[in-house]
PDB file of N, CA, C and O in Angstrom:
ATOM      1  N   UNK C   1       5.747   4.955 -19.430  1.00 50.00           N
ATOM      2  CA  UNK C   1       4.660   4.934 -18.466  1.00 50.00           C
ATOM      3  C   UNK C   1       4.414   3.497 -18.005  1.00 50.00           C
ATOM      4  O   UNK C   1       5.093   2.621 -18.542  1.00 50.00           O
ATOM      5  N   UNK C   2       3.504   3.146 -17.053  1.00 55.00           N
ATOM      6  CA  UNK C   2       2.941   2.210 -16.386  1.00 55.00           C
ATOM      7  C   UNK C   2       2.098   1.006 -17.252  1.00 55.00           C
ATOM      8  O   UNK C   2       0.983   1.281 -17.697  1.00 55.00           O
ATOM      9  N   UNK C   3       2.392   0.336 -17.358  1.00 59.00           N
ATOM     10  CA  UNK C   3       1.634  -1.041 -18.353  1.00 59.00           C
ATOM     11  C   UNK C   3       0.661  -1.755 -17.138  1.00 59.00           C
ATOM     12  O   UNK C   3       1.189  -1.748 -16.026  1.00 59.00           O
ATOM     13  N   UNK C   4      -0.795  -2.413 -17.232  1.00 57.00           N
ATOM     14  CA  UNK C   4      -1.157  -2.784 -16.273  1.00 57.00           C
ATOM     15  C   UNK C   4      -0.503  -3.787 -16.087  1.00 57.00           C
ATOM     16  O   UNK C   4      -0.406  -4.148 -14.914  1.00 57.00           O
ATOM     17  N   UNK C   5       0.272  -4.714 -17.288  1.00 61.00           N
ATOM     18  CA  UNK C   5       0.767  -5.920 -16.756  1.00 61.00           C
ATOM     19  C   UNK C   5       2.167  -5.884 -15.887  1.00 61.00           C
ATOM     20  O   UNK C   5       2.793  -6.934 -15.743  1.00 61.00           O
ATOM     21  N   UNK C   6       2.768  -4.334 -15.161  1.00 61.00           N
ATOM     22  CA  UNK C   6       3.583  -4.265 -14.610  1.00 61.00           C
ATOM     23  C   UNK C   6       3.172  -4.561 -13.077  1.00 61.00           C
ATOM     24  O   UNK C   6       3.952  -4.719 -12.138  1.00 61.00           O
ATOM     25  N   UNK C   7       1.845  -4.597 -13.048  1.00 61.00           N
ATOM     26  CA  UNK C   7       1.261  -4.725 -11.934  1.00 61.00           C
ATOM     27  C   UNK C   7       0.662  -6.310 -11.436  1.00 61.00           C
ATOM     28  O   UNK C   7       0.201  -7.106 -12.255  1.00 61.00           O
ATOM     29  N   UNK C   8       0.753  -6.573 -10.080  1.00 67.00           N
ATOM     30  CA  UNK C   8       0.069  -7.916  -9.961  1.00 67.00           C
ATOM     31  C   UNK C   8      -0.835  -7.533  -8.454  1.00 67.00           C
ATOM     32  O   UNK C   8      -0.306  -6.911  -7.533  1.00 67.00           O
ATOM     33  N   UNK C   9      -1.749  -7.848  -8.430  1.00 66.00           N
ATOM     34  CA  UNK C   9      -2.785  -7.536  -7.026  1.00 66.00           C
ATOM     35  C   UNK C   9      -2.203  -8.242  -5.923  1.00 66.00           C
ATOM     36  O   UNK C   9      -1.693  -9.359  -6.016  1.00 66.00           O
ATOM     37  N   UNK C  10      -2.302  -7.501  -4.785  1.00 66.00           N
ATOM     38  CA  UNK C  10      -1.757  -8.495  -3.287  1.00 66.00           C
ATOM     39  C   UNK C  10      -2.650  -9.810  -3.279  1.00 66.00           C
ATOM     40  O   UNK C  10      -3.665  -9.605  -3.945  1.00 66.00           O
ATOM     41  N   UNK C  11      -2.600 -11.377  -2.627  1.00 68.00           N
ATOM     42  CA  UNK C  11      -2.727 -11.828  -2.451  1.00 68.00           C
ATOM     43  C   UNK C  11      -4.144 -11.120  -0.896  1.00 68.00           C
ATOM     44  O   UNK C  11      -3.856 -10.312  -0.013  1.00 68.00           O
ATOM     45  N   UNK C  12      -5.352 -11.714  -1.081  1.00 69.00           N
ATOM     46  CA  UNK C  12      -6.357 -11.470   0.035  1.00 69.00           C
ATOM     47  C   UNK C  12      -5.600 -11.789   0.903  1.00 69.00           C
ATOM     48  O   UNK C  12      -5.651 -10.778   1.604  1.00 69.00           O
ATOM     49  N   UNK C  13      -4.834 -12.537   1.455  1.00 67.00           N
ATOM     50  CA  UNK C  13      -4.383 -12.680   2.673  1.00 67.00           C
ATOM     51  C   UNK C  13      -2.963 -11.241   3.174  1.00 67.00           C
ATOM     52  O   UNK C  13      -2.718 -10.732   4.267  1.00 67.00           O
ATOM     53  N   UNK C  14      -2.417 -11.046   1.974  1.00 68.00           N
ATOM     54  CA  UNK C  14      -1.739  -9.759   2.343  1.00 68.00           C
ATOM     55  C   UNK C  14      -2.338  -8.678   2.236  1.00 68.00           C
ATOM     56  O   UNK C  14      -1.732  -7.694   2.660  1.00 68.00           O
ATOM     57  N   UNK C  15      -3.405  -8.520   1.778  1.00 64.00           N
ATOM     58  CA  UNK C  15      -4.019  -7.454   2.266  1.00 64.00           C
ATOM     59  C   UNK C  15      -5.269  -7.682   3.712  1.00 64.00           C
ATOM     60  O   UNK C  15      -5.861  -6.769   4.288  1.00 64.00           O
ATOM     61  N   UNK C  16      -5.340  -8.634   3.895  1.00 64.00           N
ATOM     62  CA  UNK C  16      -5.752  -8.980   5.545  1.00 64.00           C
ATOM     63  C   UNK C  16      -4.493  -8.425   6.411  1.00 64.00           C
ATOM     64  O   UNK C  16      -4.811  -7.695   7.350  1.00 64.00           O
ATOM     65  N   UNK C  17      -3.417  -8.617   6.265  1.00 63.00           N
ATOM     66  CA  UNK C  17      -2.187  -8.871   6.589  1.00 63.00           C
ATOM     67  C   UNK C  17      -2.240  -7.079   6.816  1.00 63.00           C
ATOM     68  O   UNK C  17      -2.299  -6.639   7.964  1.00 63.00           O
ATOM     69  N   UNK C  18      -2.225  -6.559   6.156  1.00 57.00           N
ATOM     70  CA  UNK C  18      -2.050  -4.835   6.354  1.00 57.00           C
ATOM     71  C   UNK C  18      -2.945  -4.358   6.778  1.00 57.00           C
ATOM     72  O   UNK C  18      -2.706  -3.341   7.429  1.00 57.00           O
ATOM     73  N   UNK C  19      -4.396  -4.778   6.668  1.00 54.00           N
ATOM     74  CA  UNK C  19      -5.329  -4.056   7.284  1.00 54.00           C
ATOM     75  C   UNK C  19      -5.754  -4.655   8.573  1.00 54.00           C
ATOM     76  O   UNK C  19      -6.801  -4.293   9.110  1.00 54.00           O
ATOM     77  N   UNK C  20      -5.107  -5.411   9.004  1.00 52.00           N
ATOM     78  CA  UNK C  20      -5.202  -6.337  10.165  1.00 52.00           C
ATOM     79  C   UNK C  20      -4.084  -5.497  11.120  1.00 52.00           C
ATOM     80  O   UNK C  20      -4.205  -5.010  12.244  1.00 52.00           O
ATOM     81  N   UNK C  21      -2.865  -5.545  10.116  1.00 49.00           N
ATOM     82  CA  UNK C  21      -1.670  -5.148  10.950  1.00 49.00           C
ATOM     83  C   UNK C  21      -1.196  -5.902  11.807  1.00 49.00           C
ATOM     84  O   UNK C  21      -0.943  -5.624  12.980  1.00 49.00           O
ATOM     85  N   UNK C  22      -0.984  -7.372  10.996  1.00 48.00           N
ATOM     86  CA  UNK C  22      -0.466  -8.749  11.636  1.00 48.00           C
ATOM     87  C   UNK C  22       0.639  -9.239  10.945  1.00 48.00           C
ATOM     88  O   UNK C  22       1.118 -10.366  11.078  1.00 48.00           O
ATOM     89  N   UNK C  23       1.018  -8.380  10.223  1.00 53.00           N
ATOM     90  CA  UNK C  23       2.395  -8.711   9.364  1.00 53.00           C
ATOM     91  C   UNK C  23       3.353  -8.375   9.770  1.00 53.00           C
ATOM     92  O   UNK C  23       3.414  -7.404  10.524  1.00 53.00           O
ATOM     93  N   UNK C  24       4.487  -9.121   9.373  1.00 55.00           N
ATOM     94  CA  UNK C  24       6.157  -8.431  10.050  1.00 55.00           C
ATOM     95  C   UNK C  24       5.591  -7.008  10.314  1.00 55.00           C
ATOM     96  O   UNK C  24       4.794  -6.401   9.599  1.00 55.00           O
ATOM     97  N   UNK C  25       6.272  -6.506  11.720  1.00 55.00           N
ATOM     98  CA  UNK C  25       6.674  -5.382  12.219  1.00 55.00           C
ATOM     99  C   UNK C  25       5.083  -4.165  11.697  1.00 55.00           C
ATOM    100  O   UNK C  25       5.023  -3.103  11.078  1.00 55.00           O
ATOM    101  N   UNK C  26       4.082  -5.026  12.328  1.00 59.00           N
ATOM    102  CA  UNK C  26       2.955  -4.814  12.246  1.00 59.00           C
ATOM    103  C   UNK C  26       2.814  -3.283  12.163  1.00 59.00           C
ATOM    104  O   UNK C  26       2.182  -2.829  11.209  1.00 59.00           O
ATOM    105  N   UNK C  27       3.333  -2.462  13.057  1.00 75.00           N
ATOM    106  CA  UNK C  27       2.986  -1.250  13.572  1.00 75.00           C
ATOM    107  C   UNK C  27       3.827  -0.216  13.303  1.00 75.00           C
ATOM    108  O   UNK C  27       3.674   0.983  13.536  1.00 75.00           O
ATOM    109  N   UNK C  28       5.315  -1.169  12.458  1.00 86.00           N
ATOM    110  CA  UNK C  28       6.613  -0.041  12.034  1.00 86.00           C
ATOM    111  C   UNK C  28       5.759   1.087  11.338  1.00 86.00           C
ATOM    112  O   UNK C  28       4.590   1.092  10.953  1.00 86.00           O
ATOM    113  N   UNK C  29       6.716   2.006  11.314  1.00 92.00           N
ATOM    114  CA  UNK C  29       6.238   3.393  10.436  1.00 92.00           C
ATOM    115  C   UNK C  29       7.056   2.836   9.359  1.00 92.00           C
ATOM    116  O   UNK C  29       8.059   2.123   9.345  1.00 92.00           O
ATOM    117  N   UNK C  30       6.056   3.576   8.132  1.00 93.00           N
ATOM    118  CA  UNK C  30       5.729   3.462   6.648  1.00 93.00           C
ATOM    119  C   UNK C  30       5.568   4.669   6.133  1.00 93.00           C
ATOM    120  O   UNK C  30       5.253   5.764   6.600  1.00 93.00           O
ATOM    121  N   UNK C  31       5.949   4.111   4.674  1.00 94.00           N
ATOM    122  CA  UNK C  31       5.751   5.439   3.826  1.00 94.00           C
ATOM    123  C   UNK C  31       4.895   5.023   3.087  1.00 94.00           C
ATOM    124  O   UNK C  31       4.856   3.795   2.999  1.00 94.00           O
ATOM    125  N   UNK C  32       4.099   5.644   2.446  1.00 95.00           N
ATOM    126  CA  UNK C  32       3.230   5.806   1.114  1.00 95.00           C
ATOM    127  C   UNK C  32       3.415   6.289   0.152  1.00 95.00           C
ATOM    128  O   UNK C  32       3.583   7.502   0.277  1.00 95.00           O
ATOM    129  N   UNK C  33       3.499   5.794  -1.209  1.00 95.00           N
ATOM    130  CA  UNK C  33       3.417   6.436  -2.610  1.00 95.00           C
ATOM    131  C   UNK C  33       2.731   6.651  -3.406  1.00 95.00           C
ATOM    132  O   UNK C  33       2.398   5.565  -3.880  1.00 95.00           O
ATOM    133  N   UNK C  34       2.287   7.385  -3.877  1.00 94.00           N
ATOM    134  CA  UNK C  34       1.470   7.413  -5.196  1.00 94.00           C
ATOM    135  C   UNK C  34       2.090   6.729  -6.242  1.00 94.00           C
ATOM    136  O   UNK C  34       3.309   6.561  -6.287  1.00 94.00           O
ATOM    137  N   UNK C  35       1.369   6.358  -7.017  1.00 93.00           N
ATOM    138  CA  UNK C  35       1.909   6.064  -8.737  1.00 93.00           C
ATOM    139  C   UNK C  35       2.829   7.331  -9.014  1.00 93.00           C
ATOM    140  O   UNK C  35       3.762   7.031  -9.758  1.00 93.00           O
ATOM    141  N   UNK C  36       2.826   8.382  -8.703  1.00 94.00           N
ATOM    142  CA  UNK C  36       3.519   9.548  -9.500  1.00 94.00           C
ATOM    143  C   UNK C  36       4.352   9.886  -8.369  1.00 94.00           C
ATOM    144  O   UNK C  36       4.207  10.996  -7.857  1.00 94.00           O
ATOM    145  N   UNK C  37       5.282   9.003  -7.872  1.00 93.00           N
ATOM    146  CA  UNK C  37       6.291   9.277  -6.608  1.00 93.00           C
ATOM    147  C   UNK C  37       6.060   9.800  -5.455  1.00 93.00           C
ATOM    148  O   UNK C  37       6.927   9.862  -4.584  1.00 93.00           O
ATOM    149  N   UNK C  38       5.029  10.177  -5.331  1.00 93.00           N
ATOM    150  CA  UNK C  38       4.560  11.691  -4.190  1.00 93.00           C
ATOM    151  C   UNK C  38       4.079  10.642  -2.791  1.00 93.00           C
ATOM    152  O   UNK C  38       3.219   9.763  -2.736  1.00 93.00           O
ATOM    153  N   UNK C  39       4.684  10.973  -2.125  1.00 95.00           N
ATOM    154  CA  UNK C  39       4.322  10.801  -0.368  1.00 95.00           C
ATOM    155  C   UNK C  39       3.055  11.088  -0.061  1.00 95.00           C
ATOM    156  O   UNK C  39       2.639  12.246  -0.086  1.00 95.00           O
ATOM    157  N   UNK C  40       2.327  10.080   0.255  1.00 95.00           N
ATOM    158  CA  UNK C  40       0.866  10.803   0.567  1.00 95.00           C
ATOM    159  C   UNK C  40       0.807   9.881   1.926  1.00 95.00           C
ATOM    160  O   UNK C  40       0.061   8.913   1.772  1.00 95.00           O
ATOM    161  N   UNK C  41       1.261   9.938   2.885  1.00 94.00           N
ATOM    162  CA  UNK C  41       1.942   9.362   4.042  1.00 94.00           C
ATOM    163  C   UNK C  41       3.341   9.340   4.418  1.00 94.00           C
ATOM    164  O   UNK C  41       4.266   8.967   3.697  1.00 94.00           O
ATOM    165  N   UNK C  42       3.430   9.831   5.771  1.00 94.00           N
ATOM    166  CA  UNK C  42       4.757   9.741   6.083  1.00 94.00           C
ATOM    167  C   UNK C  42       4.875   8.973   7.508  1.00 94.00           C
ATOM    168  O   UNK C  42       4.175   9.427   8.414  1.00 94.00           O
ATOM    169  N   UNK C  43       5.637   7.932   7.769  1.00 93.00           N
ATOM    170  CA  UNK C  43       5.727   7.639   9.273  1.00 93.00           C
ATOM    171  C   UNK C  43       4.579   7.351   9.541  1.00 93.00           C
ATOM    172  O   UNK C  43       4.187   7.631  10.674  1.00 93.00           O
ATOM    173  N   UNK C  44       3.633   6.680   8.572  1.00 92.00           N
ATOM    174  CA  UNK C  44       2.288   6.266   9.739  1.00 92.00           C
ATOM    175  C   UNK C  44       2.716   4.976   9.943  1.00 92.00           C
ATOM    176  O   UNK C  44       3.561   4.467   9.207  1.00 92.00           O
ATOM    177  N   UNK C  45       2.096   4.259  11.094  1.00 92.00           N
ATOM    178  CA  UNK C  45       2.137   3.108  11.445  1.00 92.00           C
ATOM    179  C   UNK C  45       1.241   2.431  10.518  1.00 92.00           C
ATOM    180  O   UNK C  45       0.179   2.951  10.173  1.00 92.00           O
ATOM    181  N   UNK C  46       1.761   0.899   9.958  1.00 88.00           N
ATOM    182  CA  UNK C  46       1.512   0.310   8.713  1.00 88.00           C
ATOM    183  C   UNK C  46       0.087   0.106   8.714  1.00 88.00           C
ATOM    184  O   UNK C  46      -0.643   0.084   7.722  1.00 88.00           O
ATOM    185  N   UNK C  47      -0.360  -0.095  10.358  1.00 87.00           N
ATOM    186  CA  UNK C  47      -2.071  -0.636  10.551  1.00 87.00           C
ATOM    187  C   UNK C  47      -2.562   0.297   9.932  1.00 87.00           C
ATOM    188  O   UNK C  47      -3.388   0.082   9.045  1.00 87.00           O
ATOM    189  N   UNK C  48      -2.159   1.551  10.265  1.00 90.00           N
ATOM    190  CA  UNK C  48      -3.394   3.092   9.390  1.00 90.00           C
ATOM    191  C   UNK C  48      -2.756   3.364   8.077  1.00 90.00           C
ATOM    192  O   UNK C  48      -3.309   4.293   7.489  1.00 90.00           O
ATOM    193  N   UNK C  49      -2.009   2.966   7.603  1.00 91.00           N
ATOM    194  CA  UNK C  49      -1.207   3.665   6.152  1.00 91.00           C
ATOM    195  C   UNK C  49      -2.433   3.299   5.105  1.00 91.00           C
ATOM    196  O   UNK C  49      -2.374   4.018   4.108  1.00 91.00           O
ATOM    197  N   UNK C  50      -3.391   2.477   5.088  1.00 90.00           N
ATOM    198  CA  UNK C  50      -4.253   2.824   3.786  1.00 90.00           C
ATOM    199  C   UNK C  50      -5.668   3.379   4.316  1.00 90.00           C
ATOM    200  O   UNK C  50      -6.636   3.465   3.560  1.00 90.00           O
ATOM    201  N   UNK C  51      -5.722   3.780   5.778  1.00 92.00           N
ATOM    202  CA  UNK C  51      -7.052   4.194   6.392  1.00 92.00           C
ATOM    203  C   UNK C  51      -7.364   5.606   5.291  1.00 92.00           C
ATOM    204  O   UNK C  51      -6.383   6.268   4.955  1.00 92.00           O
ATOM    205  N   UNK C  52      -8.634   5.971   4.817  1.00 93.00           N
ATOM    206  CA  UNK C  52      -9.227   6.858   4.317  1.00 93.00           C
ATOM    207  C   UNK C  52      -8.091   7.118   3.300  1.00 93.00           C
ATOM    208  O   UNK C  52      -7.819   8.316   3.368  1.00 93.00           O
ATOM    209  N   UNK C  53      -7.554   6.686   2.667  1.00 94.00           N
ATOM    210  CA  UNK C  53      -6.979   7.185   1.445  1.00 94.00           C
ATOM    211  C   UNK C  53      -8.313   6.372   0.195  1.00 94.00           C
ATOM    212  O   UNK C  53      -9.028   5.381   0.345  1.00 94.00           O
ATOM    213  N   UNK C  54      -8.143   7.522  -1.185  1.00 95.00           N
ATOM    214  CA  UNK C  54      -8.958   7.689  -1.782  1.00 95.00           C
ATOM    215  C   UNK C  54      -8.466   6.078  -2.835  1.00 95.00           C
ATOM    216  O   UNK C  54      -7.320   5.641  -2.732  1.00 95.00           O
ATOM    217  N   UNK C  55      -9.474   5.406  -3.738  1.00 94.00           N
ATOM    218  CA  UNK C  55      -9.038   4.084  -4.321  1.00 94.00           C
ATOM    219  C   UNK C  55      -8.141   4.525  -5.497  1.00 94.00           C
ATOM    220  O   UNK C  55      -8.414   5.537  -6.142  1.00 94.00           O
ATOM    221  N   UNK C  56      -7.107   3.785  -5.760  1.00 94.00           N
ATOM    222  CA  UNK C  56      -5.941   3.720  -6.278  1.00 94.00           C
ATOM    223  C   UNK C  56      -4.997   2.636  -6.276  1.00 94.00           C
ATOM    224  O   UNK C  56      -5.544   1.570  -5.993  1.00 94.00           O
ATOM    225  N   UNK C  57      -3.547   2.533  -6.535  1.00 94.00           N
ATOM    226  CA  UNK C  57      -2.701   2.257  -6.789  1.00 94.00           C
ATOM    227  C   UNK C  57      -1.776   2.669  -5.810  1.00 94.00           C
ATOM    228  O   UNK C  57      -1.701   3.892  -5.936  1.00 94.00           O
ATOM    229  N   UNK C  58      -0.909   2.239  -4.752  1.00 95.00           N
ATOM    230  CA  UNK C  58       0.391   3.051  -3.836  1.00 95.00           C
ATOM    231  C   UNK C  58       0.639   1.755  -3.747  1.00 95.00           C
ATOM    232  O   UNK C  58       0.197   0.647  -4.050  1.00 95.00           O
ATOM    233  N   UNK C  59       1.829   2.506  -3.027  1.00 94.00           N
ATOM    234  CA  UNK C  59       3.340   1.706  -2.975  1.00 94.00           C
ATOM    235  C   UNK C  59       3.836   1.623  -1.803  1.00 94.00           C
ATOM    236  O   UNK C  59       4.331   2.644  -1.326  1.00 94.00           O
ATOM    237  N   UNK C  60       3.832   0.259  -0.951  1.00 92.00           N
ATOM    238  CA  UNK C  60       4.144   0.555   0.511  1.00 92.00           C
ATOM    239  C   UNK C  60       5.052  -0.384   0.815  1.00 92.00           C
ATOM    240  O   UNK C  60       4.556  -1.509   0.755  1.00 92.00           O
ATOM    241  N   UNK C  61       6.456  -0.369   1.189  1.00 88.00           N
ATOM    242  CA  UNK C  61       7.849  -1.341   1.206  1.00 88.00           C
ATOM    243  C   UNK C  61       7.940  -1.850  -0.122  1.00 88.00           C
ATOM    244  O   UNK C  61       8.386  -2.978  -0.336  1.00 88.00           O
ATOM    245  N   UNK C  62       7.326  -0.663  -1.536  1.00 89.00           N
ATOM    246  CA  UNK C  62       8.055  -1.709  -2.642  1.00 89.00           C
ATOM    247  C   UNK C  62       6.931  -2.346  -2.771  1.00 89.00           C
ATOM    248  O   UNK C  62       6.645  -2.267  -3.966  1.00 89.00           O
ATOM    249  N   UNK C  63       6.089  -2.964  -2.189  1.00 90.00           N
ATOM    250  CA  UNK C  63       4.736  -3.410  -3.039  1.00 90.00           C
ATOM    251  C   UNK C  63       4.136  -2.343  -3.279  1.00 90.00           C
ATOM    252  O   UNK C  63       4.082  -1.199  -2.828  1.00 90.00           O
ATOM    253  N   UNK C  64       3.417  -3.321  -4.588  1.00 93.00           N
ATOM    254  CA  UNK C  64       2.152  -2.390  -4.827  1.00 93.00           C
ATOM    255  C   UNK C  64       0.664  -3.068  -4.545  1.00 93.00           C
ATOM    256  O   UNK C  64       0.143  -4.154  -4.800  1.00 93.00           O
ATOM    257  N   UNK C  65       0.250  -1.816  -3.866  1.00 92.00           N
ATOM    258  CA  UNK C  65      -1.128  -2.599  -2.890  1.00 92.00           C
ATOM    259  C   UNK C  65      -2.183  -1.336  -3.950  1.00 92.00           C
ATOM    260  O   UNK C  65      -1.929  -0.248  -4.466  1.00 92.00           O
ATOM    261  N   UNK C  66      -3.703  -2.437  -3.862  1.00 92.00           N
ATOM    262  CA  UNK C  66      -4.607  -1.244  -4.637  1.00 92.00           C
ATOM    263  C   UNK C  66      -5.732  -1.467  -3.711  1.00 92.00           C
ATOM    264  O   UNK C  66      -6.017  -2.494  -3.096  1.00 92.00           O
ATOM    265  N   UNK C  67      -6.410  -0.142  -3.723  1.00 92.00           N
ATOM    266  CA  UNK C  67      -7.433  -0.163  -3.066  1.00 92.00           C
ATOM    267  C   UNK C  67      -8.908   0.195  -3.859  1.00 92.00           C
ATOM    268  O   UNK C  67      -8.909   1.344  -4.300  1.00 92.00           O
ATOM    269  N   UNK C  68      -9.846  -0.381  -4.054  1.00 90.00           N
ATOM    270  CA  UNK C  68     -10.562  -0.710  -5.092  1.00 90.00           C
ATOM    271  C   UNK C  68     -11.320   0.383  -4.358  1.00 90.00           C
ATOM    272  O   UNK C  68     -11.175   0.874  -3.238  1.00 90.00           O
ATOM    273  N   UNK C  69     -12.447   0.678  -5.665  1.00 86.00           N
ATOM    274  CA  UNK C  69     -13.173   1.724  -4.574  1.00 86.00           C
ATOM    275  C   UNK C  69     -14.841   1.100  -4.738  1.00 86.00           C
ATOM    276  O   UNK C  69     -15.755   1.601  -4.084  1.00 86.00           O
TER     277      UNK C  69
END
């Protein structure tokens, strides 16, 4: 299973960076992961990929981004 120290938090500026949607290829379509592999997004454009999702842990290009609640 998952150790928290497998984890490291985005930098505030990369998560400005995604919720801004000012990062490389701002608007490409993205996928979303759960911690438990599962797609909970498909093809959204990166600006909306964490809009109204519930706080957690996902996985978006291979990072892991958290959304505090």
């Amino acid at each position: 299973m998952f150790d928290k120290d497998d984890f490291e938090a985005p930098s505030l500026a990369e998560l400005r960076e995604i919720s801004n949607g000012t990062s490389k290829d701002a608007d490409g379509p993205v996928n979303v992961f759960n911690l438990q592999g599962i797609c909970v997004r498909h093809k959204s454009p990166q600006s909306e990929a964490l809009r109204g999702l519930p706080a957690g842990i996902y996985i978006i290009n291979g990072k892991k981004i958290t959304i505090a609640p």
